[in-house]
PDB file of C-alpha atoms and ligand atoms in Angstrom:
ATOM      1  CA  MET A  14      -0.352   0.120  -0.197  1.00 90.00           C
ATOM      2  CA  ASP A  15       1.514   3.683  -0.971  1.00 94.00           C
ATOM      3  CA  ARG A  16       1.778   6.387   1.453  1.00 95.00           C
ATOM      4  CA  LEU A  17      -0.954   8.356   0.538  1.00 96.00           C
ATOM      5  CA  SER A  18      -3.137   5.658   1.272  1.00 97.00           C
ATOM      6  CA  GLN A  19      -1.321   4.570   4.470  1.00 97.00           C
ATOM      7  CA  ALA A  20      -2.020   7.877   5.845  1.00 98.00           C
ATOM      8  CA  ILE A  21      -6.047   8.031   5.927  1.00 98.00           C
ATOM      9  CA  GLY A  22      -6.934   8.576   9.547  1.00 98.00           C
ATOM     10  CA  VAL A  23      -3.367   8.931  10.536  1.00 97.00           C
ATOM     11  CA  THR A  24      -3.773  12.376  12.056  1.00 97.00           C
ATOM     12  CA  LEU A  25      -7.648  12.118  13.599  1.00 98.00           C
ATOM     13  CA  ILE A  26      -8.988  14.643  15.783  1.00 97.00           C
ATOM     14  CA  GLU A  27     -11.940  14.336  17.731  1.00 98.00           C
ATOM     15  CA  LEU A  28     -14.555  16.775  18.990  1.00 98.00           C
ATOM     16  CA  PRO A  29     -17.409  16.249  20.917  1.00 98.00           C
ATOM     17  CA  SER A  30     -20.022  18.672  19.182  1.00 98.00           C
ATOM     18  CA  VAL A  31     -19.288  20.724  15.561  1.00 98.00           C
ATOM     19  CA  GLU A  32     -21.781  22.048  13.057  1.00 98.00           C
ATOM     20  CA  SER A  33     -20.870  20.032  10.409  1.00 98.00           C
ATOM     21  CA  THR A  34     -17.846  18.142  10.359  1.00 98.00           C
ATOM     22  CA  ASN A  35     -17.199  19.007   6.459  1.00 98.00           C
ATOM     23  CA  ARG A  36     -17.356  22.478   7.278  1.00 97.00           C
ATOM     24  CA  THR A  37     -15.421  22.286  10.573  1.00 97.00           C
ATOM     25  CA  ILE A  38     -12.473  20.215   8.515  1.00 97.00           C
ATOM     26  CA  ALA A  39     -12.643  22.510   5.412  1.00 97.00           C
ATOM     27  CA  GLY A  40     -11.867  25.598   7.825  1.00 95.00           C
ATOM     28  CA  MET A  41      -8.823  24.228   9.850  1.00 95.00           C
ATOM     29  CA  ALA A  42      -7.318  22.992   6.266  1.00 93.00           C
ATOM     30  CA  VAL A  43      -7.442  26.641   5.128  1.00 90.00           C
ATOM     31  CA  ARG A  44      -6.065  27.887   8.589  1.00 86.00           C
ATOM     32  CA  SER A  45      -3.473  25.144   9.571  1.00 79.00           C
ATOM     33  CA  GLU A  46      -1.368  22.760   7.467  1.00 78.00           C
ATOM     34  CA  LEU A  47      -3.987  19.605   7.989  1.00 93.00           C
ATOM     35  CA  PRO A  48      -1.964  16.500   6.344  1.00 95.00           C
ATOM     36  CA  HIS A  49      -3.439  14.669   3.741  1.00 97.00           C
ATOM     37  CA  GLY A  50      -5.375  11.554   5.335  1.00 98.00           C
ATOM     38  CA  ALA A  51      -6.717  13.492   8.830  1.00 98.00           C
ATOM     39  CA  VAL A  52     -10.212  12.988   9.790  1.00 98.00           C
ATOM     40  CA  LEU A  53     -12.184  14.678  11.651  1.00 98.00           C
ATOM     41  CA  LEU A  54     -14.891  12.545  13.948  1.00 98.00           C
ATOM     42  CA  ALA A  55     -17.577  14.428  16.142  1.00 98.00           C
ATOM     43  CA  HIS A  56     -20.004  12.938  18.557  1.00 97.00           C
ATOM     44  CA  GLU A  57     -22.171  15.411  17.330  1.00 97.00           C
ATOM     45  CA  GLN A  58     -23.141  17.314  14.618  1.00 98.00           C
ATOM     46  CA  THR A  59     -25.987  20.422  15.177  1.00 97.00           C
ATOM     47  CA  ALA A  60     -25.995  21.531  11.487  1.00 97.00           C
ATOM     48  CA  GLY A  61     -25.182  18.217   9.627  1.00 97.00           C
ATOM     49  CA  ARG A  62     -25.128  18.716   5.939  1.00 97.00           C
ATOM     50  CA  GLY A  63     -26.269  16.118   3.571  1.00 95.00           C
ATOM     51  CA  GLN A  64     -26.971  16.197  -0.547  1.00 92.00           C
ATOM     52  CA  ARG A  65     -28.638  18.959  -2.506  1.00 88.00           C
ATOM     53  CA  GLY A  66     -28.714  21.636   0.385  1.00 91.00           C
ATOM     54  CA  ARG A  67     -30.744  18.851   2.938  1.00 92.00           C
ATOM     55  CA  GLN A  68     -30.203  18.396   6.552  1.00 94.00           C
ATOM     56  CA  TRP A  69     -28.108  15.178   7.482  1.00 95.00           C
ATOM     57  CA  ILE A  70     -29.738  14.447  11.113  1.00 92.00           C
ATOM     58  CA  SER A  71     -27.624  11.362  13.346  1.00 92.00           C
ATOM     59  CA  ALA A  72     -27.993  10.454  16.964  1.00 92.00           C
ATOM     60  CA  ALA A  73     -25.225  12.325  19.496  1.00 94.00           C
ATOM     61  CA  GLY A  74     -23.047   9.579  20.449  1.00 96.00           C
ATOM     62  CA  LEU A  75     -25.104   6.794  18.783  1.00 97.00           C
ATOM     63  CA  ASP A  76     -23.758   7.235  15.170  1.00 97.00           C
ATOM     64  CA  LEU A  77     -20.667   7.752  13.435  1.00 98.00           C
ATOM     65  CA  THR A  78     -20.288  11.361  11.468  1.00 98.00           C
ATOM     66  CA  PHE A  79     -17.006  12.481  10.038  1.00 98.00           C
ATOM     67  CA  SER A  80     -14.996  14.212   7.284  1.00 98.00           C
ATOM     68  CA  LEU A  81     -12.138  12.663   5.755  1.00 98.00           C
ATOM     69  CA  LEU A  82      -9.477  15.224   4.066  1.00 98.00           C
ATOM     70  CA  LEU A  83      -7.580  13.820   0.796  1.00 98.00           C
ATOM     71  CA  ARG A  84      -4.604  16.226  -0.958  1.00 96.00           C
ATOM     72  CA  PRO A  85      -4.995  13.052  -4.089  1.00 95.00           C
ATOM     73  CA  GLN A  86      -1.382  13.686  -5.903  1.00 89.00           C
ATOM     74  CA  ASP A  87      -2.002  14.153  -9.885  1.00 90.00           C
ATOM     75  CA  MET A  88      -5.470  13.443 -10.405  1.00 96.00           C
ATOM     76  CA  ARG A  89      -7.270  14.723 -12.864  1.00 97.00           C
ATOM     77  CA  ALA A  90     -10.647  16.683 -12.957  1.00 97.00           C
ATOM     78  CA  ASP A  91     -12.213  14.482 -14.889  1.00 97.00           C
ATOM     79  CA  GLU A  92     -11.328  11.188 -12.453  1.00 97.00           C
ATOM     80  CA  GLN A  93     -13.121  12.858  -9.521  1.00 97.00           C
ATOM     81  CA  PHE A  94     -15.907  10.289  -9.212  1.00 97.00           C
ATOM     82  CA  ILE A  95     -13.033   7.204  -7.819  1.00 98.00           C
ATOM     83  CA  ILE A  96     -13.117   9.242  -4.419  1.00 98.00           C
ATOM     84  CA  ALA A  97     -17.066   8.853  -4.387  1.00 98.00           C
ATOM     85  CA  GLN A  98     -16.231   5.110  -5.570  1.00 98.00           C
ATOM     86  CA  VAL A  99     -13.978   5.177  -2.669  1.00 98.00           C
ATOM     87  CA  ALA A 100     -16.334   6.180  -0.187  1.00 98.00           C
ATOM     88  CA  ALA A 101     -19.274   4.055  -1.055  1.00 98.00           C
ATOM     89  CA  LEU A 102     -17.044   0.860  -1.290  1.00 98.00           C
ATOM     90  CA  ALA A 103     -15.693   1.301   2.187  1.00 98.00           C
ATOM     91  CA  VAL A 104     -19.012   1.719   4.114  1.00 98.00           C
ATOM     92  CA  HIS A 105     -19.990  -1.073   2.012  1.00 98.00           C
ATOM     93  CA  ASP A 106     -17.438  -3.509   2.831  1.00 98.00           C
ATOM     94  CA  THR A 107     -17.240  -2.202   6.554  1.00 98.00           C
ATOM     95  CA  LEU A 108     -21.164  -3.235   6.688  1.00 98.00           C
ATOM     96  CA  VAL A 109     -20.987  -6.349   4.504  1.00 98.00           C
ATOM     97  CA  GLY A 110     -19.021  -7.361   7.953  1.00 91.00           C
ATOM     98  CA  HIS A 111     -21.852  -7.148  10.154  1.00 97.00           C
ATOM     99  CA  VAL A 112     -25.722  -7.078   8.599  1.00 97.00           C
ATOM    100  CA  PRO A 113     -27.343  -9.849   7.046  1.00 97.00           C
ATOM    101  CA  GLY A 114     -29.579  -7.977   4.709  1.00 96.00           C
ATOM    102  CA  ALA A 115     -28.024  -6.951   1.037  1.00 97.00           C
ATOM    103  CA  VAL A 116     -25.707  -3.881   1.318  1.00 98.00           C
ATOM    104  CA  ARG A 117     -26.171  -1.796  -2.061  1.00 98.00           C
ATOM    105  CA  ILE A 118     -25.079   1.810  -3.080  1.00 98.00           C
ATOM    106  CA  LYS A 119     -27.426   3.677  -4.533  1.00 97.00           C
ATOM    107  CA  TRP A 120     -26.210   5.873  -7.057  1.00 97.00           C
ATOM    108  CA  PRO A 121     -23.987   8.048  -6.692  1.00 95.00           C
ATOM    109  CA  ASN A 122     -23.399   7.775  -3.567  1.00 92.00           C
ATOM    110  CA  ASP A 123     -26.087   6.735  -1.034  1.00 96.00           C
ATOM    111  CA  VAL A 124     -25.790   3.195   1.020  1.00 98.00           C
ATOM    112  CA  LEU A 125     -28.671   1.209   1.464  1.00 97.00           C
ATOM    113  CA  VAL A 126     -29.503  -2.162   3.487  1.00 97.00           C
ATOM    114  CA  GLU A 127     -31.953  -3.765   1.209  1.00 94.00           C
ATOM    115  CA  ARG A 128     -33.760  -0.666   0.541  1.00 91.00           C
ATOM    116  CA  ARG A 129     -33.389   1.209   3.627  1.00 94.00           C
ATOM    117  CA  LYS A 130     -30.828   3.821   3.711  1.00 95.00           C
ATOM    118  CA  VAL A 131     -27.739   3.238   6.455  1.00 97.00           C
ATOM    119  CA  ALA A 132     -25.228   5.894   5.207  1.00 97.00           C
ATOM    120  CA  GLY A 133     -24.909   8.973   3.357  1.00 97.00           C
ATOM    121  CA  ILE A 134     -21.729  10.582   1.384  1.00 98.00           C
ATOM    122  CA  LEU A 135     -20.914  13.987   0.930  1.00 98.00           C
ATOM    123  CA  ILE A 136     -18.063  14.695  -1.470  1.00 98.00           C
ATOM    124  CA  GLU A 137     -16.709  18.332  -1.480  1.00 98.00           C
ATOM    125  CA  ASN A 138     -13.824  18.508  -4.118  1.00 97.00           C
ATOM    126  CA  GLU A 139     -11.484  21.964  -5.071  1.00 96.00           C
ATOM    127  CA  LEU A 140     -10.277  21.800  -8.389  1.00 96.00           C
ATOM    128  CA  ILE A 141      -7.157  23.742  -8.835  1.00 95.00           C
ATOM    129  CA  GLY A 142      -7.013  24.124 -12.745  1.00 94.00           C
ATOM    130  CA  ASP A 143      -7.811  20.340 -14.406  1.00 96.00           C
ATOM    131  CA  ARG A 144      -6.761  18.363 -10.729  1.00 97.00           C
ATOM    132  CA  VAL A 145      -8.586  17.284  -7.613  1.00 97.00           C
ATOM    133  CA  GLY A 146      -6.158  19.780  -5.302  1.00 95.00           C
ATOM    134  CA  GLN A 147      -8.773  19.003  -2.335  1.00 97.00           C
ATOM    135  CA  SER A 148     -11.489  16.511  -1.525  1.00 98.00           C
ATOM    136  CA  ILE A 149     -13.658  16.651   1.826  1.00 98.00           C
ATOM    137  CA  VAL A 150     -15.190  13.362   2.163  1.00 98.00           C
ATOM    138  CA  GLY A 151     -17.946  13.716   4.513  1.00 98.00           C
ATOM    139  CA  ILE A 152     -19.815  10.439   6.127  1.00 98.00           C
ATOM    140  CA  GLY A 153     -22.276   9.576   8.249  1.00 98.00           C
ATOM    141  CA  LEU A 154     -23.518   5.922   9.266  1.00 98.00           C
ATOM    142  CA  ASN A 155     -25.761   5.088  11.042  1.00 97.00           C
ATOM    143  CA  VAL A 156     -24.680   2.759  13.998  1.00 98.00           C
ATOM    144  CA  ASN A 157     -26.554   2.758  17.293  1.00 97.00           C
ATOM    145  CA  SER A 158     -29.663   4.870  16.757  1.00 95.00           C
ATOM    146  CA  ARG A 159     -33.120   3.164  16.884  1.00 93.00           C
ATOM    147  CA  ASP A 160     -35.557   6.320  16.769  1.00 89.00           C
ATOM    148  CA  LEU A 161     -35.274   6.966  12.815  1.00 86.00           C
ATOM    149  CA  ASP A 162     -38.765   8.258  10.762  1.00 74.00           C
ATOM    150  CA  ALA A 163     -40.340   5.738   9.382  1.00 70.00           C
ATOM    151  CA  GLY A 164     -40.762   8.289   6.213  1.00 67.00           C
ATOM    152  CA  LEU A 165     -37.132   8.501   5.404  1.00 73.00           C
ATOM    153  CA  HIS A 166     -36.643   4.564   4.436  1.00 87.00           C
ATOM    154  CA  ALA A 167     -33.868   5.017   7.182  1.00 93.00           C
ATOM    155  CA  THR A 168     -32.060   1.969   9.208  1.00 96.00           C
ATOM    156  CA  SER A 169     -28.835   1.813  11.289  1.00 97.00           C
ATOM    157  CA  MET A 170     -26.196  -1.124  11.494  1.00 98.00           C
ATOM    158  CA  CYS A 171     -28.086  -1.906  15.162  1.00 97.00           C
ATOM    159  CA  LEU A 172     -31.656  -2.257  13.569  1.00 96.00           C
ATOM    160  CA  GLU A 173     -30.197  -4.244  10.962  1.00 97.00           C
ATOM    161  CA  THR A 174     -28.130  -6.633  13.599  1.00 96.00           C
ATOM    162  CA  GLY A 175     -30.814  -6.835  16.658  1.00 95.00           C
ATOM    163  CA  GLY A 176     -27.833  -5.553  18.460  1.00 95.00           C
ATOM    164  CA  THR A 177     -25.745  -2.724  19.886  1.00 97.00           C
ATOM    165  CA  LEU A 178     -22.411  -2.360  18.521  1.00 98.00           C
ATOM    166  CA  ASP A 179     -18.951  -0.709  19.089  1.00 98.00           C
ATOM    167  CA  ARG A 180     -19.113   2.357  17.301  1.00 97.00           C
ATOM    168  CA  MET A 181     -15.487   2.980  17.434  1.00 97.00           C
ATOM    169  CA  ALA A 182     -14.849  -0.457  16.296  1.00 98.00           C
ATOM    170  CA  VAL A 183     -16.695   0.218  13.298  1.00 98.00           C
ATOM    171  CA  PHE A 184     -14.724   3.500  12.780  1.00 98.00           C
ATOM    172  CA  GLY A 185     -11.503   1.622  12.749  1.00 98.00           C
ATOM    173  CA  GLN A 186     -12.686  -1.114  10.298  1.00 98.00           C
ATOM    174  CA  LEU A 187     -14.291   1.572   8.205  1.00 98.00           C
ATOM    175  CA  MET A 188     -10.529   3.598   8.017  1.00 98.00           C
ATOM    176  CA  GLU A 189      -9.296   0.195   7.225  1.00 98.00           C
ATOM    177  CA  HIS A 190     -11.583  -0.236   4.129  1.00 98.00           C
ATOM    178  CA  LEU A 191     -11.045   3.148   3.193  1.00 98.00           C
ATOM    179  CA  ARG A 192      -7.075   2.780   3.110  1.00 98.00           C
ATOM    180  CA  ARG A 193      -7.503  -0.303   1.027  1.00 98.00           C
ATOM    181  CA  ARG A 194      -9.903   1.100  -1.661  1.00 98.00           C
ATOM    182  CA  TYR A 195      -8.161   4.191  -2.194  1.00 98.00           C
ATOM    183  CA  ALA A 196      -4.565   2.218  -2.874  1.00 98.00           C
ATOM    184  CA  GLN A 197      -7.140   0.226  -5.281  1.00 98.00           C
ATOM    185  CA  GLY A 198      -8.163   3.284  -7.128  1.00 97.00           C
ATOM    186  CA  LYS A 199      -4.734   4.307  -7.229  1.00 95.00           C
ATOM    187  CA  GLU A 200      -3.139   0.644  -8.455  1.00 96.00           C
ATOM    188  CA  ALA A 201      -6.467  -0.638 -10.025  1.00 97.00           C
ATOM    189  CA  PRO A 202      -9.166   2.182 -10.645  1.00 96.00           C
ATOM    190  CA  ALA A 203     -10.947  -0.359 -13.202  1.00 96.00           C
ATOM    191  CA  ARG A 204     -11.587  -2.882 -10.804  1.00 98.00           C
ATOM    192  CA  LEU A 205     -12.832  -0.488  -8.479  1.00 98.00           C
ATOM    193  CA  ARG A 206     -15.281   0.872 -10.872  1.00 97.00           C
ATOM    194  CA  ALA A 207     -16.284  -2.937 -11.755  1.00 97.00           C
ATOM    195  CA  ASP A 208     -16.675  -3.684  -7.759  1.00 98.00           C
ATOM    196  CA  TYR A 209     -18.622  -0.534  -7.251  1.00 98.00           C
ATOM    197  CA  ALA A 210     -20.774  -1.236 -10.577  1.00 98.00           C
ATOM    198  CA  GLU A 211     -21.454  -4.586  -9.071  1.00 97.00           C
ATOM    199  CA  ARG A 212     -23.101  -3.254  -5.851  1.00 98.00           C
ATOM    200  CA  LEU A 213     -25.168  -0.832  -7.542  1.00 98.00           C
ATOM    201  CA  TRP A 214     -28.875  -0.986  -6.420  1.00 97.00           C
ATOM    202  CA  ALA A 215     -31.692  -1.331  -9.155  1.00 96.00           C
ATOM    203  CA  ARG A 216     -28.544  -2.651 -11.512  1.00 97.00           C
ATOM    204  CA  GLY A 217     -30.475  -4.559 -14.243  1.00 97.00           C
ATOM    205  CA  ARG A 218     -33.822  -3.900 -12.914  1.00 97.00           C
ATOM    206  CA  TRP A 219     -36.536  -1.153 -14.515  1.00 97.00           C
ATOM    207  CA  ALA A 220     -36.206   1.771 -11.831  1.00 97.00           C
ATOM    208  CA  ASP A 221     -38.361   4.610 -11.061  1.00 97.00           C
ATOM    209  CA  MET A 222     -36.417   7.561 -11.949  1.00 97.00           C
ATOM    210  CA  LEU A 223     -36.172  11.622 -13.165  1.00 97.00           C
ATOM    211  CA  LEU A 224     -34.732  12.536 -16.214  1.00 98.00           C
ATOM    212  CA  ASP A 225     -34.679  16.306 -16.852  1.00 97.00           C
ATOM    213  CA  GLY A 226     -37.268  16.536 -13.727  1.00 96.00           C
ATOM    214  CA  GLN A 227     -39.513  14.149 -15.604  1.00 97.00           C
ATOM    215  CA  PRO A 228     -40.765  10.618 -14.389  1.00 97.00           C
ATOM    216  CA  ALA A 229     -38.671   8.041 -16.713  1.00 97.00           C
ATOM    217  CA  SER A 230     -38.396   4.117 -15.964  1.00 97.00           C
ATOM    218  CA  LEU A 231     -35.049   3.128 -16.525  1.00 98.00           C
ATOM    219  CA  ARG A 232     -32.316   0.343 -16.097  1.00 98.00           C
ATOM    220  CA  PRO A 233     -29.247   0.838 -14.494  1.00 98.00           C
ATOM    221  CA  MET A 234     -26.379  -1.086 -16.116  1.00 97.00           C
ATOM    222  CA  ASP A 235     -23.118   0.131 -15.487  1.00 97.00           C
ATOM    223  CA  VAL A 236     -21.166   3.830 -14.740  1.00 97.00           C
ATOM    224  CA  ASP A 237     -18.830   5.491 -16.804  1.00 96.00           C
ATOM    225  CA  GLY A 238     -15.272   6.920 -15.885  1.00 94.00           C
ATOM    226  CA  LEU A 239     -17.209  10.015 -15.086  1.00 96.00           C
ATOM    227  CA  GLY A 240     -19.275   8.539 -13.073  1.00 96.00           C
ATOM    228  CA  ARG A 241     -22.173   9.081 -15.156  1.00 98.00           C
ATOM    229  CA  LEU A 242     -24.739   6.104 -14.789  1.00 98.00           C
ATOM    230  CA  LEU A 243     -25.383   4.359 -17.883  1.00 98.00           C
ATOM    231  CA  VAL A 244     -29.330   3.581 -18.430  1.00 98.00           C
ATOM    232  CA  GLU A 245     -31.049   1.347 -20.369  1.00 98.00           C
ATOM    233  CA  HIS A 246     -33.842   3.377 -22.125  1.00 98.00           C
ATOM    234  CA  PRO A 247     -37.223   1.561 -23.072  1.00 97.00           C
ATOM    235  CA  ASP A 248     -36.335   1.767 -26.869  1.00 97.00           C
ATOM    236  CA  GLY A 249     -33.434  -0.436 -26.088  1.00 97.00           C
ATOM    237  CA  SER A 250     -30.863   2.600 -26.195  1.00 98.00           C
ATOM    238  CA  VAL A 251     -28.122   2.738 -23.390  1.00 98.00           C
ATOM    239  CA  ARG A 252     -27.282   6.274 -22.667  1.00 98.00           C
ATOM    240  CA  ALA A 253     -25.246   8.101 -20.221  1.00 98.00           C
ATOM    241  CA  HIS A 254     -26.332  10.582 -17.684  1.00 98.00           C
ATOM    242  CA  GLY A 255     -25.234  12.508 -14.825  1.00 97.00           C
ATOM    243  CA  LEU A 256     -26.256  13.703 -11.693  1.00 95.00           C
ATOM    244  CA  ASP A 257     -27.175  17.250 -13.750  1.00 95.00           C
ATOM    245  CA  ARG A 258     -29.977  15.234 -15.651  1.00 97.00           C
ATOM    246  CA  LEU A 259     -30.504  12.082 -13.482  1.00 98.00           C
ATOM    247  CA  ARG A 260     -31.720  10.776 -10.322  1.00 96.00           C
ATOM    248  CA  PHE A 261     -33.592   8.292  -8.652  1.00 96.00           C
ATOM    249  CA  ALA A 262     -37.357   9.181  -7.792  1.00 94.00           C
ATOM    250  CA  PRO A 263     -38.052   9.195  -4.538  1.00 86.00           C
ATOM    251  CA  PHE A 264     -39.976   6.488  -2.775  1.00 72.00           C
ATOM    252  CA  GLN A 265     -43.475   7.034  -2.668  1.00 52.00           C
ATOM    253  CA  GLY A 266     -46.031   5.831   0.105  1.00 43.00           C
ATOM    254  CA  GLY A 267     -43.774   2.726   0.964  1.00 39.00           C
ATOM    255  CA  MET A 268     -44.427   1.697  -2.509  1.00 37.00           C
ATOM    256  CA  ALA A 269     -41.858  -0.770  -3.553  1.00 36.00           C
ATOM    257  CA  VAL A 270     -38.954   0.934  -5.942  1.00 37.00           C
ATOM    258  CA  PRO A 271     -37.512  -2.314  -7.467  1.00 36.00           C
TER     259      PRO A 271
HETATM  260  C1  LIG B   2     -26.595  12.499   2.232  1.00 53.52           C
HETATM  261  O1  LIG B   2     -26.932  11.458   1.950  1.00 53.52           O
HETATM  262  O2  LIG B   2     -27.156  13.339   1.812  1.00 53.52           O
HETATM  263  C2  LIG B   2     -25.183  13.085   2.816  1.00 53.52           C
HETATM  264  C3  LIG B   2     -25.171  13.175   3.897  1.00 53.52           C
HETATM  265  C4  LIG B   2     -23.685  13.176   4.476  1.00 53.52           C
HETATM  266  C5  LIG B   2     -23.648  13.829   6.142  1.00 53.52           C
HETATM  267  C6  LIG B   2     -22.417  13.590   6.755  1.00 53.52           C
HETATM  268  S1  LIG B   2     -22.080  13.215   8.184  1.00 53.52           S
HETATM  269  C7  LIG B   2     -20.696  13.806   8.475  1.00 53.52           C
HETATM  270  C8  LIG B   2     -20.572  15.048   7.188  1.00 53.52           C
HETATM  271  N1  LIG B   2     -20.842  15.816   7.804  1.00 53.52           N
HETATM  272  C9  LIG B   2     -21.771  16.791   7.339  1.00 53.52           C
HETATM  273  O3  LIG B   2     -22.149  18.067   7.487  1.00 53.52           O
HETATM  274  N2  LIG B   2     -22.181  15.999   6.510  1.00 53.52           N
HETATM  275  C10 LIG B   2     -21.450  15.152   6.039  1.00 53.52           C
END
């Protein structure tokens, strides 16, 4: 394993409470010289941030909320989806060691057990020219929370296993998987992408999606190097669409989306 992969989690800053670990580590990265691989773990977030401006709610002292600072050397901007694959697969790998249900990655980077969301990932990249200068990878993993809003289709590791978990042991396992997957992203990016594609939720099945805001039944097949989802359309054509145009339709009234 190379030096950059090994460095993940070596610097660990643990704080009792912050607004958002992504936000706090971004500030620290500007002010002090945090090294590549530094992790900020907070036992509570008072204003956790989710994708598309949403909130991320987690239970203080029960779940994992942390952010990882990466300064990849020589990663082109058009390769940045590797970081999302590394993070989603590392969370996936950690869960597989614990929960009996099927763990899947809902494109681009939600992690589900069966069809319930157990983890969310918020990645904020800073480009310098055509390179990724810095990446902040924020991960929220529901570990021991039990009181989850039924409407959110969420779950936690403890609800899936039926027992309380050692949260910091789970964190240690996740760090190890992040190191391993980061190394794979450098040494064998095609394998990383294939692993990610194999674990895609709804892969090969018709799913309710929104394309340009319009409901569409599409069949996820693969991802391309840019992280776009390759979907089969009802006319048999397979086309790649990015997050700017495509997303999964929200679950409705508990009805199953494949
Ligand atoms: C999502 O699914 O919407 C992404 C959620 C990401 C949540 C994590 S928790 C740690 C880090 N800090 C934040 O404020 N957000 C991310």
